[in-house]
mmCIF file of C-alpha atoms and ligand atoms in Angstrom:
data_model
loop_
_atom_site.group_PDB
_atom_site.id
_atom_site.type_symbol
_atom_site.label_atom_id
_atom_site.label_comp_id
_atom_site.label_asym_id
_atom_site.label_seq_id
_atom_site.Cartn_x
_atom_site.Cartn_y
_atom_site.Cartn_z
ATOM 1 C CA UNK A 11 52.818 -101.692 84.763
ATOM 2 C CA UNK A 12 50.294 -104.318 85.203
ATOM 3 C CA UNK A 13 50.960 -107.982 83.839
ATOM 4 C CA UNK A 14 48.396 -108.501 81.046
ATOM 5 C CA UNK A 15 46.747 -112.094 80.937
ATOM 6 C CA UNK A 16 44.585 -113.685 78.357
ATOM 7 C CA UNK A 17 41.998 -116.084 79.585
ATOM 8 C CA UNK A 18 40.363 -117.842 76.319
ATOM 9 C CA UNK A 19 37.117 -119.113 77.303
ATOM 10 C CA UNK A 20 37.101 -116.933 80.373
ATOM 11 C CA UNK A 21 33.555 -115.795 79.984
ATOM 12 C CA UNK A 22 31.885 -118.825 81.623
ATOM 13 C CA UNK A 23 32.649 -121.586 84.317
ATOM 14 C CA UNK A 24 36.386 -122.503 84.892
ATOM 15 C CA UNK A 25 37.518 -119.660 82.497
ATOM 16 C CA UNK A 26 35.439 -116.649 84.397
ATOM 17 C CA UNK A 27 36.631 -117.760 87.974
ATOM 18 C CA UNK A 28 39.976 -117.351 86.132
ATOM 19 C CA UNK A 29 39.664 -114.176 84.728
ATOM 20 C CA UNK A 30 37.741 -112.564 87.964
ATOM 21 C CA UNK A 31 40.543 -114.035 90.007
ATOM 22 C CA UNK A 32 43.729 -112.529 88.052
ATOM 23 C CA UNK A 33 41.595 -109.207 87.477
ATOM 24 C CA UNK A 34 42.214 -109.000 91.708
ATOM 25 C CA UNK A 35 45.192 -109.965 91.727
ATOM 26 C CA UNK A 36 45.875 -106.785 89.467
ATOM 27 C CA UNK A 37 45.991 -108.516 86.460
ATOM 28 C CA UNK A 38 45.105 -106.447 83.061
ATOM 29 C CA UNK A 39 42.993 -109.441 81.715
ATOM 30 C CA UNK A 40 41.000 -110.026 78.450
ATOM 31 C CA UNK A 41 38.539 -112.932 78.313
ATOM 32 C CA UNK A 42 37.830 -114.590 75.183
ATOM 33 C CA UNK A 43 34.920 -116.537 74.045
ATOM 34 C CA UNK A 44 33.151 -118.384 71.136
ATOM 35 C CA UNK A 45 29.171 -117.821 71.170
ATOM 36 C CA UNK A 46 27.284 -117.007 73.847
ATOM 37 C CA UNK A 47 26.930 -113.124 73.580
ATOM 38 C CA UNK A 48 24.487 -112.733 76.409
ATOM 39 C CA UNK A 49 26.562 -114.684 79.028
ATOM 40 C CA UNK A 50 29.574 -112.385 77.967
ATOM 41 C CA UNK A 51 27.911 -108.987 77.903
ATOM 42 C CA UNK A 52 26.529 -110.257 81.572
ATOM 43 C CA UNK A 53 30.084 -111.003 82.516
ATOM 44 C CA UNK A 54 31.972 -107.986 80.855
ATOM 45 C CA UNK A 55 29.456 -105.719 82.910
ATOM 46 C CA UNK A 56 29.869 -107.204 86.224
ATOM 47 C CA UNK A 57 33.404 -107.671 86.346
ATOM 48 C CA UNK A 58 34.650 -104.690 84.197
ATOM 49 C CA UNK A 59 37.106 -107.163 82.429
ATOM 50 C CA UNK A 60 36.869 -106.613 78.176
ATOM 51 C CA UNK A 61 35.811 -109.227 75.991
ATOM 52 C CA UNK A 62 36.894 -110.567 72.879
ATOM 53 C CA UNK A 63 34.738 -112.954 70.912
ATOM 54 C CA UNK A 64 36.583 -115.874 68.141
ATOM 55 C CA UNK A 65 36.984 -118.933 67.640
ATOM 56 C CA UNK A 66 40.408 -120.382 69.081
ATOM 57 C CA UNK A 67 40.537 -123.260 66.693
ATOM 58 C CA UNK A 68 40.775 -120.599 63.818
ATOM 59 C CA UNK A 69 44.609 -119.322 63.684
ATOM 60 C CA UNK A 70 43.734 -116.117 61.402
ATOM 61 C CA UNK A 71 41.173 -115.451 64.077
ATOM 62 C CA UNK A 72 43.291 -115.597 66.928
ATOM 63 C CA UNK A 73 45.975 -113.746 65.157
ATOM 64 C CA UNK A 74 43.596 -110.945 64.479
ATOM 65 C CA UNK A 75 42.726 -111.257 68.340
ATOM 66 C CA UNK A 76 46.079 -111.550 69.770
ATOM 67 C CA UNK A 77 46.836 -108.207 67.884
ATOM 68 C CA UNK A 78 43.972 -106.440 69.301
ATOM 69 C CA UNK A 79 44.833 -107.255 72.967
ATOM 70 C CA UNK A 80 48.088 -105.938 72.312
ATOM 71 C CA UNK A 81 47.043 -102.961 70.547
ATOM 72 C CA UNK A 82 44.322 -102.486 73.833
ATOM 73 C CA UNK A 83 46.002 -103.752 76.702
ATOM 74 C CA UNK A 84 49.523 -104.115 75.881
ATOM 75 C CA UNK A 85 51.723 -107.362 74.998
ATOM 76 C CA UNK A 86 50.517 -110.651 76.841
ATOM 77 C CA UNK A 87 52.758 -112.082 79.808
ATOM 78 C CA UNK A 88 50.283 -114.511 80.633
ATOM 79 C CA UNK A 89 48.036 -116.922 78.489
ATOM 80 C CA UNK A 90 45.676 -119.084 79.399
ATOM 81 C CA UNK A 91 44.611 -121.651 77.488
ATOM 82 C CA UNK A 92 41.620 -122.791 78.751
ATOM 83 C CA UNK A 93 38.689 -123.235 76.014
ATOM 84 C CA UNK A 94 37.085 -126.318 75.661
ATOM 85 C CA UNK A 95 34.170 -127.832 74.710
ATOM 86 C CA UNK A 96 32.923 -131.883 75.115
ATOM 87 C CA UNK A 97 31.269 -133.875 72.698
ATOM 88 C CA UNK A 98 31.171 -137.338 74.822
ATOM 89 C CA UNK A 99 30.242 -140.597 72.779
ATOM 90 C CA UNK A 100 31.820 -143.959 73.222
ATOM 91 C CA UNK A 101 34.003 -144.703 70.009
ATOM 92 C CA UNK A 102 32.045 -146.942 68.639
ATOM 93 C CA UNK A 103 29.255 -143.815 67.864
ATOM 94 C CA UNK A 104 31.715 -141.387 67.668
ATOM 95 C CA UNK A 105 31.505 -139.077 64.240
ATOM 96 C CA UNK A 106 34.290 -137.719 62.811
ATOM 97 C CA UNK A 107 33.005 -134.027 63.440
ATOM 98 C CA UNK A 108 32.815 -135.067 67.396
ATOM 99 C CA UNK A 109 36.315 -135.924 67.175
ATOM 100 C CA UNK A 110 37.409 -132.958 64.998
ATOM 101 C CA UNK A 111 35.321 -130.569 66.927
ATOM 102 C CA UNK A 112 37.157 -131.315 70.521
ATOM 103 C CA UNK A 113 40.936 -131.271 68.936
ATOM 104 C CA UNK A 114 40.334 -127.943 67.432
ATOM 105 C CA UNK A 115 39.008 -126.392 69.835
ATOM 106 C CA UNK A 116 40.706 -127.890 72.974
ATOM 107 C CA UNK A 117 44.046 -128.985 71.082
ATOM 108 C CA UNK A 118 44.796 -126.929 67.949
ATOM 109 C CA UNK A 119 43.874 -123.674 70.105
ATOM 110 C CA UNK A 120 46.702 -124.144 72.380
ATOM 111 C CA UNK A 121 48.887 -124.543 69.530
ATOM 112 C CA UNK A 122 47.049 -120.948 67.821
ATOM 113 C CA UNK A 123 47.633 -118.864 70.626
ATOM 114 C CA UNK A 124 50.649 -119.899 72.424
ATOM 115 C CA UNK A 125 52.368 -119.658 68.875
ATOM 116 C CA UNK A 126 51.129 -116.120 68.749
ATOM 117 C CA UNK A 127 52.275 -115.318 72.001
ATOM 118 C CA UNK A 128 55.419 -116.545 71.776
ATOM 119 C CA UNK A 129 57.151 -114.623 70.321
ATOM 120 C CA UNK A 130 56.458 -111.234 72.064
ATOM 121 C CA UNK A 131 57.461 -113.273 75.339
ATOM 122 C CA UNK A 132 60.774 -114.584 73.726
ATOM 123 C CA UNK A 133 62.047 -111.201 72.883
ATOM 124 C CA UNK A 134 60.646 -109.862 76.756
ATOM 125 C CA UNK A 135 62.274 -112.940 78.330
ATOM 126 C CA UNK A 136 58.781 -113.406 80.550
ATOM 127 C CA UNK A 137 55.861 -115.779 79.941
ATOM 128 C CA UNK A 138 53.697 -117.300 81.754
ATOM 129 C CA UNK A 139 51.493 -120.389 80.140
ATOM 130 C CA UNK A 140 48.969 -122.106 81.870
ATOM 131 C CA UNK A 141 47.003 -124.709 79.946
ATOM 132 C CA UNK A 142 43.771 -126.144 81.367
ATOM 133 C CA UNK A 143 43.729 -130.106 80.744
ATOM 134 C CA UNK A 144 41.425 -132.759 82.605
ATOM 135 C CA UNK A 145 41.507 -135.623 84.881
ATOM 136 C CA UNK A 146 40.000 -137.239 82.077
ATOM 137 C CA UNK A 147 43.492 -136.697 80.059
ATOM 138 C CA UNK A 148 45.239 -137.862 82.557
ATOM 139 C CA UNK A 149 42.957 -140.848 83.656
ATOM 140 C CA UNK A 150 40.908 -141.715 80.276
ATOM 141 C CA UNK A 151 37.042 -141.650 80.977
ATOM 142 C CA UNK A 152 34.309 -143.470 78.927
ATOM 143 C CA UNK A 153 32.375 -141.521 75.829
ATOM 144 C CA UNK A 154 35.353 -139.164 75.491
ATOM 145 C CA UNK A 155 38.039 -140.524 73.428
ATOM 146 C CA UNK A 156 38.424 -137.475 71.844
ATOM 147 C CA UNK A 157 38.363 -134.994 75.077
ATOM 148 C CA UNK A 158 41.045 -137.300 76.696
ATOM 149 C CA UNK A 159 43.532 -137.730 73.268
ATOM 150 C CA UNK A 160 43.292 -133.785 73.147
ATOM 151 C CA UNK A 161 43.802 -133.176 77.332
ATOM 152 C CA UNK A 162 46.543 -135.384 77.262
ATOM 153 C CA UNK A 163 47.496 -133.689 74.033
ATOM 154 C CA UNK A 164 47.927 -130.649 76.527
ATOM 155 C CA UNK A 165 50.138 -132.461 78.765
ATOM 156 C CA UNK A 166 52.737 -133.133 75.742
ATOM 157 C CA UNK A 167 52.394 -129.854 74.971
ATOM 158 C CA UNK A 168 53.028 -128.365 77.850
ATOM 159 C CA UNK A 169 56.615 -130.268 78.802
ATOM 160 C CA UNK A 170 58.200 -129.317 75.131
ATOM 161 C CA UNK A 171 56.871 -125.809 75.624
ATOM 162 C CA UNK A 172 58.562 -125.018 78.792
ATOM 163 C CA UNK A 173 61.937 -127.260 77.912
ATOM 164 C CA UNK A 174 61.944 -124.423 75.125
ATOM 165 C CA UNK A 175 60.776 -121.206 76.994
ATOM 166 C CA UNK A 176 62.880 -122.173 80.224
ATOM 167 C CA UNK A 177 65.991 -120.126 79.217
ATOM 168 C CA UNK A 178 64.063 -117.071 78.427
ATOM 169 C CA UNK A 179 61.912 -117.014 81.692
ATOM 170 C CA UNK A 180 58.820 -118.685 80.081
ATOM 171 C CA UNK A 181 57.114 -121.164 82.287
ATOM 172 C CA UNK A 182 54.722 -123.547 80.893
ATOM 173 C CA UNK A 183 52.621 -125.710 83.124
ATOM 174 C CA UNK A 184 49.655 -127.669 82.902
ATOM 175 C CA UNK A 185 46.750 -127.973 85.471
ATOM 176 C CA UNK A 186 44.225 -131.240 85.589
ATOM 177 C CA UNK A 187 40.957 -129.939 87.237
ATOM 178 C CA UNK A 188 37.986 -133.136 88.082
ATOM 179 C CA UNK A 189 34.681 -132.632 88.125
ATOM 180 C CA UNK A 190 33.922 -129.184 88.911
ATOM 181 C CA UNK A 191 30.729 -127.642 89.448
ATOM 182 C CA UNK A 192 30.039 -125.900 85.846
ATOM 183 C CA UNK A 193 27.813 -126.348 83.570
ATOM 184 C CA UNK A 194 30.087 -128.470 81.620
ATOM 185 C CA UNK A 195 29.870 -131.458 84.753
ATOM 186 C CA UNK A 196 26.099 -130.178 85.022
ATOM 187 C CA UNK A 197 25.442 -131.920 81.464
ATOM 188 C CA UNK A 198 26.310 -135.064 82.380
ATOM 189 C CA UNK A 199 22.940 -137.526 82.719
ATOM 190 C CA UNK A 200 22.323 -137.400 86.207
ATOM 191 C CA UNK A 201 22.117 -141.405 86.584
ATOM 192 C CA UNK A 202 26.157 -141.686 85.334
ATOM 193 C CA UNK A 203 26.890 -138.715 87.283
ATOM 194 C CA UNK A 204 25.366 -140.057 90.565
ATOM 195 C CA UNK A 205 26.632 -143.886 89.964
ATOM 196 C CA UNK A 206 29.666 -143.868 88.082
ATOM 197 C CA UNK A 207 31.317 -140.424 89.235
ATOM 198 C CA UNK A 208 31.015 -138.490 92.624
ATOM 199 C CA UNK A 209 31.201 -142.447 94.555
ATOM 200 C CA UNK A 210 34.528 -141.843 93.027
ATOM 201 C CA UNK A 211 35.678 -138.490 94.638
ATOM 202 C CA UNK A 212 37.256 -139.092 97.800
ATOM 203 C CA UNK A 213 36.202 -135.539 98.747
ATOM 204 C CA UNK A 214 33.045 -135.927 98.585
ATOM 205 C CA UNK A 215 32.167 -133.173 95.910
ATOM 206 C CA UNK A 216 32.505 -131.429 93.251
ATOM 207 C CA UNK A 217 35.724 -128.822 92.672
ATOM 208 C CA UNK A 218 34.592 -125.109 92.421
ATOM 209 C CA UNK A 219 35.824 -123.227 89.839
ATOM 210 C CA UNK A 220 37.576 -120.820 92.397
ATOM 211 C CA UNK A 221 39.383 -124.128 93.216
ATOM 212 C CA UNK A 222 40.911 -123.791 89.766
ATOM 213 C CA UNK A 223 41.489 -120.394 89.632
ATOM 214 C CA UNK A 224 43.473 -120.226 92.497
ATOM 215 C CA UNK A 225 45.969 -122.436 91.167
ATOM 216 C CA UNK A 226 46.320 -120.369 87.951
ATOM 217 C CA UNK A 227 46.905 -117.335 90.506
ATOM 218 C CA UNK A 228 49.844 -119.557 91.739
ATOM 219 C CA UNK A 229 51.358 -120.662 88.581
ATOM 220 C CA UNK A 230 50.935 -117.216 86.937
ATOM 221 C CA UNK A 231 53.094 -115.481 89.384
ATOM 222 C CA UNK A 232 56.226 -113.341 88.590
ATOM 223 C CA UNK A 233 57.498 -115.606 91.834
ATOM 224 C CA UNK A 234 56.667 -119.131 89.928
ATOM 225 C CA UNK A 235 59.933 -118.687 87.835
ATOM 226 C CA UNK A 236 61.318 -122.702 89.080
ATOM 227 C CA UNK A 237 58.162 -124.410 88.492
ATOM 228 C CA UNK A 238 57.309 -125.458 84.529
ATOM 229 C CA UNK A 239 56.530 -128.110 82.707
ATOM 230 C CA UNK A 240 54.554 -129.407 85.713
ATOM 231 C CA UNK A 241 51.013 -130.575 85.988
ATOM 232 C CA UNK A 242 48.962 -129.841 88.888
ATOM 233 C CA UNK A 243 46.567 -132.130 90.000
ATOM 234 C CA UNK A 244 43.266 -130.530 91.645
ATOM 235 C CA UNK A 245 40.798 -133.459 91.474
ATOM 236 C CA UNK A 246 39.426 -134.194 95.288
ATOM 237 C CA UNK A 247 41.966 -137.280 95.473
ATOM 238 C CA UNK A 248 40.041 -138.554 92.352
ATOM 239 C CA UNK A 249 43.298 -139.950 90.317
ATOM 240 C CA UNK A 250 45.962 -139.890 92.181
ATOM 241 C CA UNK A 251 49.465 -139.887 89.878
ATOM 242 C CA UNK A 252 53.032 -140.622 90.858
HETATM 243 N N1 LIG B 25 32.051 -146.558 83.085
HETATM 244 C C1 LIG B 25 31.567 -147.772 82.746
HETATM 245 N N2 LIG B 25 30.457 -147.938 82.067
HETATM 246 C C2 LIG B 25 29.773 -146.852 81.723
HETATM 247 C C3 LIG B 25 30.199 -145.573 82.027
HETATM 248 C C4 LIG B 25 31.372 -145.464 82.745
HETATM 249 N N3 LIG B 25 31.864 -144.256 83.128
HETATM 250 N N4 LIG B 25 29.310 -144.691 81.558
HETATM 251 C C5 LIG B 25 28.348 -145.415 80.953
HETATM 252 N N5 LIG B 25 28.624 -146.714 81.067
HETATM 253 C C6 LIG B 25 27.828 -147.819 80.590
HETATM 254 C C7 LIG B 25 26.390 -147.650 81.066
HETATM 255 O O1 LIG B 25 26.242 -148.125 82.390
HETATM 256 C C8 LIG B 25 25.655 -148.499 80.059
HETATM 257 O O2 LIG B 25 25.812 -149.862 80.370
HETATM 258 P P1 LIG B 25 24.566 -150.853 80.272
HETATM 259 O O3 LIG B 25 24.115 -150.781 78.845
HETATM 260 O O4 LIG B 25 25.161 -152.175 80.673
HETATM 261 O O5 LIG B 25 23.567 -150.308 81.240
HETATM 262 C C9 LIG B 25 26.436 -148.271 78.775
HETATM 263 O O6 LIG B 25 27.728 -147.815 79.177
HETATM 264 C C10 LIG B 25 25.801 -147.206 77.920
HETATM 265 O O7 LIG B 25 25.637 -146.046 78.716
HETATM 266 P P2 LIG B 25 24.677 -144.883 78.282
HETATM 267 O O8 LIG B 25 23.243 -145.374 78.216
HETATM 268 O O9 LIG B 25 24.940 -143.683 79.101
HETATM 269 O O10 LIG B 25 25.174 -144.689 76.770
HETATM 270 P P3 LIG B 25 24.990 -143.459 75.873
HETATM 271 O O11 LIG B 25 25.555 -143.811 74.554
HETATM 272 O O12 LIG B 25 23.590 -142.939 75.936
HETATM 273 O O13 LIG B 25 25.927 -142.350 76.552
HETATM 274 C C11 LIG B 25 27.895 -141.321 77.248
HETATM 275 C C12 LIG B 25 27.285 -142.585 76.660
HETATM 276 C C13 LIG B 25 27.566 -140.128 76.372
HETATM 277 C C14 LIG B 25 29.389 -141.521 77.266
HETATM 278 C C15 LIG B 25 27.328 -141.099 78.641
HETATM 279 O O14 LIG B 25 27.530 -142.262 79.402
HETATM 280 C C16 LIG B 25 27.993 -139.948 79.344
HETATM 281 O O15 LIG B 25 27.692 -138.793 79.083
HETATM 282 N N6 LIG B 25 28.933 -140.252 80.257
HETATM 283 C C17 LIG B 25 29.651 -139.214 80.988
HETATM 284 C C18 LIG B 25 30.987 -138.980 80.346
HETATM 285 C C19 LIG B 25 31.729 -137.986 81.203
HETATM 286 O O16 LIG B 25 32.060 -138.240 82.348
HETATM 287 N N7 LIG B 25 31.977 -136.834 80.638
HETATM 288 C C20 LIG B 25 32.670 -135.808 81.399
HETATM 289 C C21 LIG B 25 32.026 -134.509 81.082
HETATM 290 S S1 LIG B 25 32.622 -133.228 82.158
HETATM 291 C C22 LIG B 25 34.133 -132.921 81.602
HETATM 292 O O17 LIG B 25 34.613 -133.406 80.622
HETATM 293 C C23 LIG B 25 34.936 -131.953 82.411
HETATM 294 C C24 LIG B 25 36.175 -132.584 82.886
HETATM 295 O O18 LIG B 25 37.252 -132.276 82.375
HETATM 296 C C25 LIG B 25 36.131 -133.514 84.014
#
């Protein structure tokens, strides 16, 4: 049977190159999202991949979710976690609801669904978690205290995750994408984009979103059993860490 793989926020950007990429690979996948209807109808119909519309950063929600892709595709092997939304401000204009808005949805929804998940992988003795983090978690970047305390959240999360799935066959790792060319990077104002960011890629561009997916492809593999609790790095040279 076909490994099943849920892609949260696998409607748009990163997340669709993700969940068009594991669908070829022979994946069964189901791609979450939050809002945008249109852009996952559009999606859904091109790629033939169901969707599933919640909001991760609401545990009943995702529990409700998790048991419907089970009930329609089967039990998940692979998760993931790549939702996430930015709310840049520097600190000092920073509301509380900026702050709250990024952990839920890019921190607490790791938490939501790899706790449901869990479980079902446990008592299969296979798992395969990949969380999406950020340069920007790894590096810190100005206006977003909040999206770098929850990406580097992820990177916590990732190493007691797979110290704890390792005996049952559950690998947890952790990719850091840099600027990619989404709409996400397209929001940036072009002036800070243009002076304080792509001088800094040594590549020269902006990542694809293929770029990504491809490594998810790698670490989602029944083959990728020795590798967890790492963190892979695709960033154009952009931070380079020991
Ligand atoms: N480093 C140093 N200084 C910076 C800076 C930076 N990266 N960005 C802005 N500044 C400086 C500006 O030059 C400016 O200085 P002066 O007043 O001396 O000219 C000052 O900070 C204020 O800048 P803004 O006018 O831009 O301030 P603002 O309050 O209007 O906006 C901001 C602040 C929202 C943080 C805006 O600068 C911004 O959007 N920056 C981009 C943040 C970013 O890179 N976000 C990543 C989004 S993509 C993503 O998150 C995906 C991923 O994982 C990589």
């Amino acid at each position: 049977m076909a490994r099943v793989a849920v892609v949260t926020g696998g409607t748009r950007g990163i997340g669709e190159a993700i969940s068009i990429a594991l669908s070829r690979k022979g994946y069964r996948v189901a791609a979450t999202y939050a809002g945008n209807d249109e852009a996952a109808q559009r999606f859904s119909a091109a790629t033939g991949i169901p969707v599933y519309k919640f909001d991760v950063g609401d545990y009943d929600a995702c529990e409700k979710a998790v048991a419907q892709v089970t009930h329609d595709l089967g039990p998940i092997d692979v998760l993931v976690n790549n939702a996430g939304i930015t709310r840049d401000a520097p600190l000092h204009r920073m509301t509380r609801a900026y702050w709250g808005d990024v952990i839920r949805t890019n921190l607490d929804s790791a938490f939501n669904m790899t706790r449901l998940v869990i479980d079902s992988m446990r008592g299969r003795n296979f798992g395969r978690i990949v969380n999406i983090s950020s340069i920007n978690g790894r590096k810190g970047q100005f206006g977003q205290s909040n999206y770098a305390a929850a990406k580097a959240g992820l990177l916590g999360f990732t190493k007691a995750v797979a110290l704890e799935g390792a005996a049952k066959n559950i690998t947890c790792n952790v990719i850091a994408p840099g600027y990619i060319n989404t709409e996400m990077v397209a929001a940036v104002p072009k002036d800070i984009l243009e002076s304080k960011i792509l001088p800094f890629i040594p590549v020269g561009r902006l990542g694809t979103a293929e770029e990504i997916a491809r490594c998810v492809v790698f670490l989602a593999a029944d083959d990728a059993g020795f590798i967890t609790g790492a963190c892979l790095d695709a960033n154009g040279g952009q931070y380079i860490a020991s």
